[in-house]
PDB file of C-alpha atoms in Angstrom:
ATOM      1  CA  ASP A  33      94.444 183.702  94.620  1.00  0.00           C
ATOM      2  CA  ALA A  34      91.332 184.741  96.481  1.00  0.00           C
ATOM      3  CA  LYS A  35      90.145 188.208  95.488  1.00  0.00           C
ATOM      4  CA  THR A  36      87.904 188.614  98.526  1.00  0.00           C
ATOM      5  CA  THR A  37      88.477 187.895 102.198  1.00  0.00           C
ATOM      6  CA  GLN A  38      85.664 187.059 104.588  1.00  0.00           C
ATOM      7  CA  PRO A  39      85.559 185.728 108.145  1.00  0.00           C
ATOM      8  CA  ASP A  40      84.913 182.022 108.302  1.00  0.00           C
ATOM      9  CA  SER A  41      81.934 182.339 110.615  1.00  0.00           C
ATOM     10  CA  MET A  42      79.743 184.749 112.521  1.00  0.00           C
ATOM     11  CA  GLU A  43      76.967 184.282 115.037  1.00  0.00           C
ATOM     12  CA  SER A  44      73.813 186.222 115.691  1.00  0.00           C
ATOM     13  CA  THR A  45      70.532 186.003 117.553  1.00  0.00           C
ATOM     14  CA  GLU A  46      67.096 186.353 116.003  1.00  0.00           C
ATOM     15  CA  GLY A  47      66.008 189.970 115.684  1.00  0.00           C
ATOM     16  CA  GLU A  48      69.507 191.395 115.699  1.00  0.00           C
ATOM     17  CA  THR A  49      71.306 193.302 112.975  1.00  0.00           C
ATOM     18  CA  VAL A  50      74.296 191.523 111.463  1.00  0.00           C
ATOM     19  CA  HIS A  51      77.233 193.103 109.681  1.00  0.00           C
ATOM     20  CA  LEU A  52      79.052 190.715 107.340  1.00  0.00           C
ATOM     21  CA  PRO A  53      82.407 192.165 106.226  1.00  0.00           C
ATOM     22  CA  CYS A  54      84.266 191.536 102.989  1.00  0.00           C
ATOM     23  CA  SER A  55      87.702 192.798 102.010  1.00  0.00           C
ATOM     24  CA  HIS A  56      88.621 193.231  98.338  1.00  0.00           C
ATOM     25  CA  ALA A  57      91.761 195.319  98.342  1.00  0.00           C
ATOM     26  CA  THR A  58      92.681 194.631  94.704  1.00  0.00           C
ATOM     27  CA  ILE A  59      89.254 195.294  93.179  1.00  0.00           C
ATOM     28  CA  SER A  60      89.301 196.675  89.642  1.00  0.00           C
ATOM     29  CA  GLY A  61      87.288 199.666  88.530  1.00  0.00           C
ATOM     30  CA  ASN A  62      84.856 197.590  86.456  1.00  0.00           C
ATOM     31  CA  GLU A  63      84.239 194.900  89.057  1.00  0.00           C
ATOM     32  CA  TYR A  64      80.883 194.725  90.756  1.00  0.00           C
ATOM     33  CA  ILE A  65      80.549 193.407  94.302  1.00  0.00           C
ATOM     34  CA  TYR A  66      78.043 190.592  94.449  1.00  0.00           C
ATOM     35  CA  TRP A  67      76.633 188.802  97.463  1.00  0.00           C
ATOM     36  CA  TYR A  68      75.057 185.377  97.320  1.00  0.00           C
ATOM     37  CA  ARG A  69      73.969 183.074 100.114  1.00  0.00           C
ATOM     38  CA  GLN A  70      73.609 179.330 100.194  1.00  0.00           C
ATOM     39  CA  VAL A  71      71.918 176.968 102.601  1.00  0.00           C
ATOM     40  CA  PRO A  72      72.774 173.261 102.593  1.00  0.00           C
ATOM     41  CA  LEU A  73      71.307 171.213  99.763  1.00  0.00           C
ATOM     42  CA  GLN A  74      70.126 174.309  97.878  1.00  0.00           C
ATOM     43  CA  GLY A  75      71.512 176.453  95.083  1.00  0.00           C
ATOM     44  CA  PRO A  76      73.057 179.847  95.812  1.00  0.00           C
ATOM     45  CA  GLU A  77      70.561 182.654  96.186  1.00  0.00           C
ATOM     46  CA  TYR A  78      71.303 186.137  94.886  1.00  0.00           C
ATOM     47  CA  VAL A  79      71.220 188.723  97.671  1.00  0.00           C
ATOM     48  CA  THR A  80      72.414 192.009  96.249  1.00  0.00           C
ATOM     49  CA  HIS A  81      75.169 193.737  94.328  1.00  0.00           C
ATOM     50  CA  GLY A  82      76.752 197.143  93.936  1.00  0.00           C
ATOM     51  CA  LEU A  83      79.503 199.061  92.197  1.00  0.00           C
ATOM     52  CA  GLN A  84      80.218 202.244  94.141  1.00  0.00           C
ATOM     53  CA  GLN A  85      77.084 203.453  95.864  1.00  0.00           C
ATOM     54  CA  ASN A  86      75.448 201.792  98.822  1.00  0.00           C
ATOM     55  CA  THR A  87      72.439 199.740  97.776  1.00  0.00           C
ATOM     56  CA  THR A  88      69.405 198.373  99.530  1.00  0.00           C
ATOM     57  CA  ASN A  89      66.712 195.879  98.708  1.00  0.00           C
ATOM     58  CA  SER A  90      64.250 193.713 100.555  1.00  0.00           C
ATOM     59  CA  MET A  91      66.969 191.302 101.615  1.00  0.00           C
ATOM     60  CA  ALA A  92      69.871 193.457 102.717  1.00  0.00           C
ATOM     61  CA  PHE A  93      71.758 196.732 102.745  1.00  0.00           C
ATOM     62  CA  LEU A  94      75.161 196.802 101.048  1.00  0.00           C
ATOM     63  CA  ALA A  95      77.600 199.379 102.318  1.00  0.00           C
ATOM     64  CA  ILE A  96      80.594 199.974 100.053  1.00  0.00           C
ATOM     65  CA  ALA A  97      83.650 201.839 101.276  1.00  0.00           C
ATOM     66  CA  SER A  98      84.513 205.014  99.398  1.00  0.00           C
ATOM     67  CA  ASP A  99      87.770 203.460  98.136  1.00  0.00           C
ATOM     68  CA  ARG A 100      85.849 200.251  97.231  1.00  0.00           C
ATOM     69  CA  LYS A 101      88.422 198.105  98.994  1.00  0.00           C
ATOM     70  CA  SER A 102      85.869 196.689 101.390  1.00  0.00           C
ATOM     71  CA  SER A 103      82.148 196.241 101.741  1.00  0.00           C
ATOM     72  CA  THR A 104      79.686 195.166 104.414  1.00  0.00           C
ATOM     73  CA  LEU A 105      76.446 193.294 103.960  1.00  0.00           C
ATOM     74  CA  ILE A 106      73.980 194.372 106.618  1.00  0.00           C
ATOM     75  CA  LEU A 107      71.063 192.144 107.524  1.00  0.00           C
ATOM     76  CA  THR A 108      68.464 193.662 109.814  1.00  0.00           C
ATOM     77  CA  HIS A 109      66.122 191.734 112.080  1.00  0.00           C
ATOM     78  CA  VAL A 110      67.680 188.415 111.169  1.00  0.00           C
ATOM     79  CA  SER A 111      65.594 185.277 111.429  1.00  0.00           C
ATOM     80  CA  LEU A 112      66.462 181.592 111.457  1.00  0.00           C
ATOM     81  CA  ARG A 113      65.884 181.595 107.701  1.00  0.00           C
ATOM     82  CA  ASP A 114      68.872 183.916 107.276  1.00  0.00           C
ATOM     83  CA  ALA A 115      71.262 181.246 108.514  1.00  0.00           C
ATOM     84  CA  ALA A 116      73.433 180.405 105.507  1.00  0.00           C
ATOM     85  CA  VAL A 117      76.884 180.728 104.012  1.00  0.00           C
ATOM     86  CA  TYR A 118      77.257 184.235 102.600  1.00  0.00           C
ATOM     87  CA  HIS A 119      79.579 184.738  99.647  1.00  0.00           C
ATOM     88  CA  CYS A 120      81.122 188.026  98.588  1.00  0.00           C
ATOM     89  CA  ILE A 121      82.186 187.780  94.930  1.00  0.00           C
ATOM     90  CA  LEU A 122      83.683 190.214  92.453  1.00  0.00           C
ATOM     91  CA  ASN A 123      82.256 190.100  88.956  1.00  0.00           C
ATOM     92  CA  SER A 124      83.293 192.184  85.998  1.00  0.00           C
ATOM     93  CA  GLY A 125      80.518 190.810  83.793  1.00  0.00           C
ATOM     94  CA  GLY A 126      81.027 191.300  80.070  1.00  0.00           C
ATOM     95  CA  SER A 127      82.464 188.203  78.454  1.00  0.00           C
ATOM     96  CA  ASN A 128      83.821 186.855  81.726  1.00  0.00           C
ATOM     97  CA  TYR A 129      80.744 185.279  83.197  1.00  0.00           C
ATOM     98  CA  LYS A 130      82.456 183.047  85.722  1.00  0.00           C
ATOM     99  CA  LEU A 131      81.581 183.464  89.390  1.00  0.00           C
ATOM    100  CA  THR A 132      84.346 182.331  91.702  1.00  0.00           C
ATOM    101  CA  PHE A 133      83.003 181.128  95.020  1.00  0.00           C
ATOM    102  CA  GLY A 134      85.202 180.839  98.090  1.00  0.00           C
ATOM    103  CA  LYS A 135      84.375 179.460 101.507  1.00  0.00           C
ATOM    104  CA  GLY A 136      82.257 182.471 102.437  1.00  0.00           C
ATOM    105  CA  THR A 137      81.027 183.329 105.930  1.00  0.00           C
ATOM    106  CA  LEU A 138      78.861 180.838 107.757  1.00  0.00           C
ATOM    107  CA  LEU A 139      76.197 182.823 109.577  1.00  0.00           C
ATOM    108  CA  THR A 140      74.641 181.005 112.506  1.00  0.00           C
ATOM    109  CA  VAL A 141      71.407 182.405 113.932  1.00  0.00           C
ATOM    110  CA  THR A 142      70.159 181.262 117.295  1.00  0.00           C
ATOM    111  CA  PRO A 143      66.615 181.704 118.633  1.00  0.00           C
TER     112      PRO A 143
ATOM    113  CA  ASP B 282      56.518 178.417  89.935  1.00  0.00           C
ATOM    114  CA  PRO B 283      60.201 177.511  89.730  1.00  0.00           C
ATOM    115  CA  LYS B 284      62.044 179.603  87.178  1.00  0.00           C
ATOM    116  CA  ILE B 285      64.987 177.239  86.752  1.00  0.00           C
ATOM    117  CA  ILE B 286      64.210 173.552  86.587  1.00  0.00           C
ATOM    118  CA  GLN B 287      66.821 170.868  87.016  1.00  0.00           C
ATOM    119  CA  LYS B 288      66.071 167.213  86.474  1.00  0.00           C
ATOM    120  CA  PRO B 289      66.459 164.805  88.055  1.00  0.00           C
ATOM    121  CA  LYS B 290      66.807 166.012  91.623  1.00  0.00           C
ATOM    122  CA  TYR B 291      68.767 162.918  92.617  1.00  0.00           C
ATOM    123  CA  LEU B 292      70.720 160.558  90.413  1.00  0.00           C
ATOM    124  CA  VAL B 293      72.605 157.371  91.217  1.00  0.00           C
ATOM    125  CA  ALA B 294      74.898 155.941  88.551  1.00  0.00           C
ATOM    126  CA  VAL B 295      77.434 153.178  88.226  1.00  0.00           C
ATOM    127  CA  THR B 296      81.058 153.786  87.331  1.00  0.00           C
ATOM    128  CA  GLY B 297      81.590 153.884  83.590  1.00  0.00           C
ATOM    129  CA  SER B 298      78.023 154.784  82.695  1.00  0.00           C
ATOM    130  CA  GLU B 299      76.712 157.944  81.038  1.00  0.00           C
ATOM    131  CA  LYS B 300      74.123 160.382  82.341  1.00  0.00           C
ATOM    132  CA  ILE B 301      72.492 163.587  81.182  1.00  0.00           C
ATOM    133  CA  LEU B 302      71.556 166.329  83.602  1.00  0.00           C
ATOM    134  CA  ILE B 303      68.711 168.536  82.436  1.00  0.00           C
ATOM    135  CA  CYS B 304      68.404 172.287  82.925  1.00  0.00           C
ATOM    136  CA  GLU B 305      65.603 174.540  81.716  1.00  0.00           C
ATOM    137  CA  GLN B 306      65.166 178.190  82.584  1.00  0.00           C
ATOM    138  CA  TYR B 307      62.043 180.293  82.206  1.00  0.00           C
ATOM    139  CA  LEU B 308      63.545 183.665  83.022  1.00  0.00           C
ATOM    140  CA  GLY B 309      64.037 184.668  79.394  1.00  0.00           C
ATOM    141  CA  HIS B 310      67.791 184.730  79.856  1.00  0.00           C
ATOM    142  CA  ASN B 311      70.332 184.281  77.103  1.00  0.00           C
ATOM    143  CA  ALA B 312      73.263 183.044  79.182  1.00  0.00           C
ATOM    144  CA  MET B 313      73.402 179.745  81.034  1.00  0.00           C
ATOM    145  CA  TYR B 314      76.016 178.070  83.196  1.00  0.00           C
ATOM    146  CA  TRP B 315      76.975 174.900  84.972  1.00  0.00           C
ATOM    147  CA  TYR B 316      78.678 174.737  88.348  1.00  0.00           C
ATOM    148  CA  ARG B 317      79.684 171.760  90.452  1.00  0.00           C
ATOM    149  CA  GLN B 318      79.889 171.436  94.222  1.00  0.00           C
ATOM    150  CA  SER B 319      81.639 168.462  95.747  1.00  0.00           C
ATOM    151  CA  ALA B 320      81.128 167.589  99.388  1.00  0.00           C
ATOM    152  CA  LYS B 321      82.075 170.480 101.696  1.00  0.00           C
ATOM    153  CA  LYS B 322      83.795 172.413  98.902  1.00  0.00           C
ATOM    154  CA  PRO B 323      82.937 175.757  97.285  1.00  0.00           C
ATOM    155  CA  LEU B 324      81.022 175.874  94.049  1.00  0.00           C
ATOM    156  CA  GLU B 325      83.265 175.382  91.062  1.00  0.00           C
ATOM    157  CA  PHE B 326      82.509 176.965  87.682  1.00  0.00           C
ATOM    158  CA  MET B 327      82.337 174.516  84.755  1.00  0.00           C
ATOM    159  CA  PHE B 328      80.848 176.131  81.624  1.00  0.00           C
ATOM    160  CA  SER B 329      79.184 179.264  80.408  1.00  0.00           C
ATOM    161  CA  TYR B 330      77.031 179.684  77.301  1.00  0.00           C
ATOM    162  CA  SER B 331      75.753 182.899  75.805  1.00  0.00           C
ATOM    163  CA  TYR B 332      73.162 182.867  73.013  1.00  0.00           C
ATOM    164  CA  GLN B 333      73.750 179.119  72.742  1.00  0.00           C
ATOM    165  CA  LYS B 334      77.468 179.518  72.113  1.00  0.00           C
ATOM    166  CA  LEU B 335      80.173 178.244  74.447  1.00  0.00           C
ATOM    167  CA  MET B 336      81.900 181.170  76.143  1.00  0.00           C
ATOM    168  CA  ASP B 337      84.084 179.514  78.744  1.00  0.00           C
ATOM    169  CA  ASN B 338      85.054 175.962  79.618  1.00  0.00           C
ATOM    170  CA  GLN B 339      86.879 175.378  82.896  1.00  0.00           C
ATOM    171  CA  THR B 340      86.554 171.607  83.036  1.00  0.00           C
ATOM    172  CA  ALA B 341      89.723 169.636  82.417  1.00  0.00           C
ATOM    173  CA  SER B 342      87.938 166.597  81.081  1.00  0.00           C
ATOM    174  CA  SER B 343      86.113 166.111  77.776  1.00  0.00           C
ATOM    175  CA  ARG B 344      83.815 163.680  79.587  1.00  0.00           C
ATOM    176  CA  PHE B 345      81.705 166.699  80.473  1.00  0.00           C
ATOM    177  CA  GLN B 346      79.800 168.025  77.469  1.00  0.00           C
ATOM    178  CA  PRO B 347      77.131 170.732  77.646  1.00  0.00           C
ATOM    179  CA  GLN B 348      74.319 170.521  75.119  1.00  0.00           C
ATOM    180  CA  SER B 349      72.163 173.486  74.165  1.00  0.00           C
ATOM    181  CA  SER B 350      69.223 172.327  72.051  1.00  0.00           C
ATOM    182  CA  LYS B 351      67.101 175.397  72.763  1.00  0.00           C
ATOM    183  CA  LYS B 352      67.813 178.879  73.987  1.00  0.00           C
ATOM    184  CA  ASN B 353      66.447 178.107  77.431  1.00  0.00           C
ATOM    185  CA  HIS B 354      68.019 174.662  77.752  1.00  0.00           C
ATOM    186  CA  LEU B 355      71.538 173.722  78.741  1.00  0.00           C
ATOM    187  CA  ASP B 356      71.920 170.061  79.518  1.00  0.00           C
ATOM    188  CA  LEU B 357      75.101 168.442  80.800  1.00  0.00           C
ATOM    189  CA  GLN B 358      76.190 165.080  79.453  1.00  0.00           C
ATOM    190  CA  ILE B 359      78.705 163.182  81.550  1.00  0.00           C
ATOM    191  CA  THR B 360      80.313 160.077  80.080  1.00  0.00           C
ATOM    192  CA  ALA B 361      82.473 157.370  81.610  1.00  0.00           C
ATOM    193  CA  LEU B 362      81.340 158.354  85.088  1.00  0.00           C
ATOM    194  CA  LYS B 363      83.795 158.074  87.980  1.00  0.00           C
ATOM    195  CA  PRO B 364      83.166 158.109  91.730  1.00  0.00           C
ATOM    196  CA  ASP B 365      84.985 161.484  91.871  1.00  0.00           C
ATOM    197  CA  ASP B 366      82.191 162.927  89.717  1.00  0.00           C
ATOM    198  CA  SER B 367      79.864 162.574  92.705  1.00  0.00           C
ATOM    199  CA  ALA B 368      78.709 166.094  93.481  1.00  0.00           C
ATOM    200  CA  THR B 369      75.783 168.434  93.249  1.00  0.00           C
ATOM    201  CA  TYR B 370      75.556 170.087  89.846  1.00  0.00           C
ATOM    202  CA  PHE B 371      73.959 173.510  89.669  1.00  0.00           C
ATOM    203  CA  CYS B 372      72.659 175.224  86.598  1.00  0.00           C
ATOM    204  CA  ALA B 373      72.401 179.015  86.495  1.00  0.00           C
ATOM    205  CA  SER B 374      71.240 181.654  84.052  1.00  0.00           C
ATOM    206  CA  SER B 375      71.578 185.382  83.512  1.00  0.00           C
ATOM    207  CA  GLN B 376      70.813 188.075  81.007  1.00  0.00           C
ATOM    208  CA  PRO B 377      74.018 189.411  79.485  1.00  0.00           C
ATOM    209  CA  THR B 378      74.112 193.172  79.900  1.00  0.00           C
ATOM    210  CA  GLY B 379      77.664 193.934  78.859  1.00  0.00           C
ATOM    211  CA  GLY B 380      78.397 195.076  82.374  1.00  0.00           C
ATOM    212  CA  LYS B 381      76.861 193.590  85.488  1.00  0.00           C
ATOM    213  CA  ASP B 382      75.434 190.155  85.091  1.00  0.00           C
ATOM    214  CA  THR B 383      73.332 188.659  87.886  1.00  0.00           C
ATOM    215  CA  GLN B 384      73.229 184.880  87.834  1.00  0.00           C
ATOM    216  CA  TYR B 385      70.300 182.933  89.245  1.00  0.00           C
ATOM    217  CA  PHE B 386      70.766 179.342  90.280  1.00  0.00           C
ATOM    218  CA  GLY B 387      68.636 176.245  90.040  1.00  0.00           C
ATOM    219  CA  PRO B 388      68.037 173.763  92.859  1.00  0.00           C
ATOM    220  CA  GLY B 389      70.729 171.362  91.690  1.00  0.00           C
ATOM    221  CA  THR B 390      71.038 167.695  90.744  1.00  0.00           C
ATOM    222  CA  ARG B 391      72.763 165.494  93.298  1.00  0.00           C
ATOM    223  CA  LEU B 392      74.789 162.839  91.529  1.00  0.00           C
ATOM    224  CA  LEU B 393      76.208 159.805  93.271  1.00  0.00           C
ATOM    225  CA  VAL B 394      78.505 157.522  91.311  1.00  0.00           C
ATOM    226  CA  LEU B 395      79.048 154.066  92.786  1.00  0.00           C
TER     227      LEU B 395
END
């Protein structure tokens, strides 16, 4: 069973801010929320991760709901290079190193 | 400089043959992984190694055998190749922290079995 739910696709225009939602209603207390993105013919690229607090880095801002049942990846001033499939994945780390990828959200960016 | 090297980038093989996919990481990590991505499907976890020991094996077939000769190497040997093995194989690595564990992926090896 999928542990996260994401829209299949979203569209944006260059320069806009994009909010990519992810629902994880059954998240456990020790599970981190990870975001990866993948463009065709390339390996997944780490974007960001968080546990409870909102986080920010050079790639994105991750907003985590106070009950941790959902999160939103926010991309500001998107460019054509941000077009990719974005994956929201739960990872408890420790001895369970497996990342389970779903279909993710295909972000299309138009000029 | 690339931190995770996978060789070769492309590989064509005949059914029944054997191939080895190479993965080297220069991130100083102690955990390495293999994932597979068939056409238009999500990445699928195959193996995880930590400190050169097998931690998890999610492949149903013994035809897939990881080989860890050095701490920063995790090669994948595939025997008796089948057309269904055609996929892109991604290697990844991370530093086990006991809690969060960020995996970084290589560029992949695209395997085509005829």
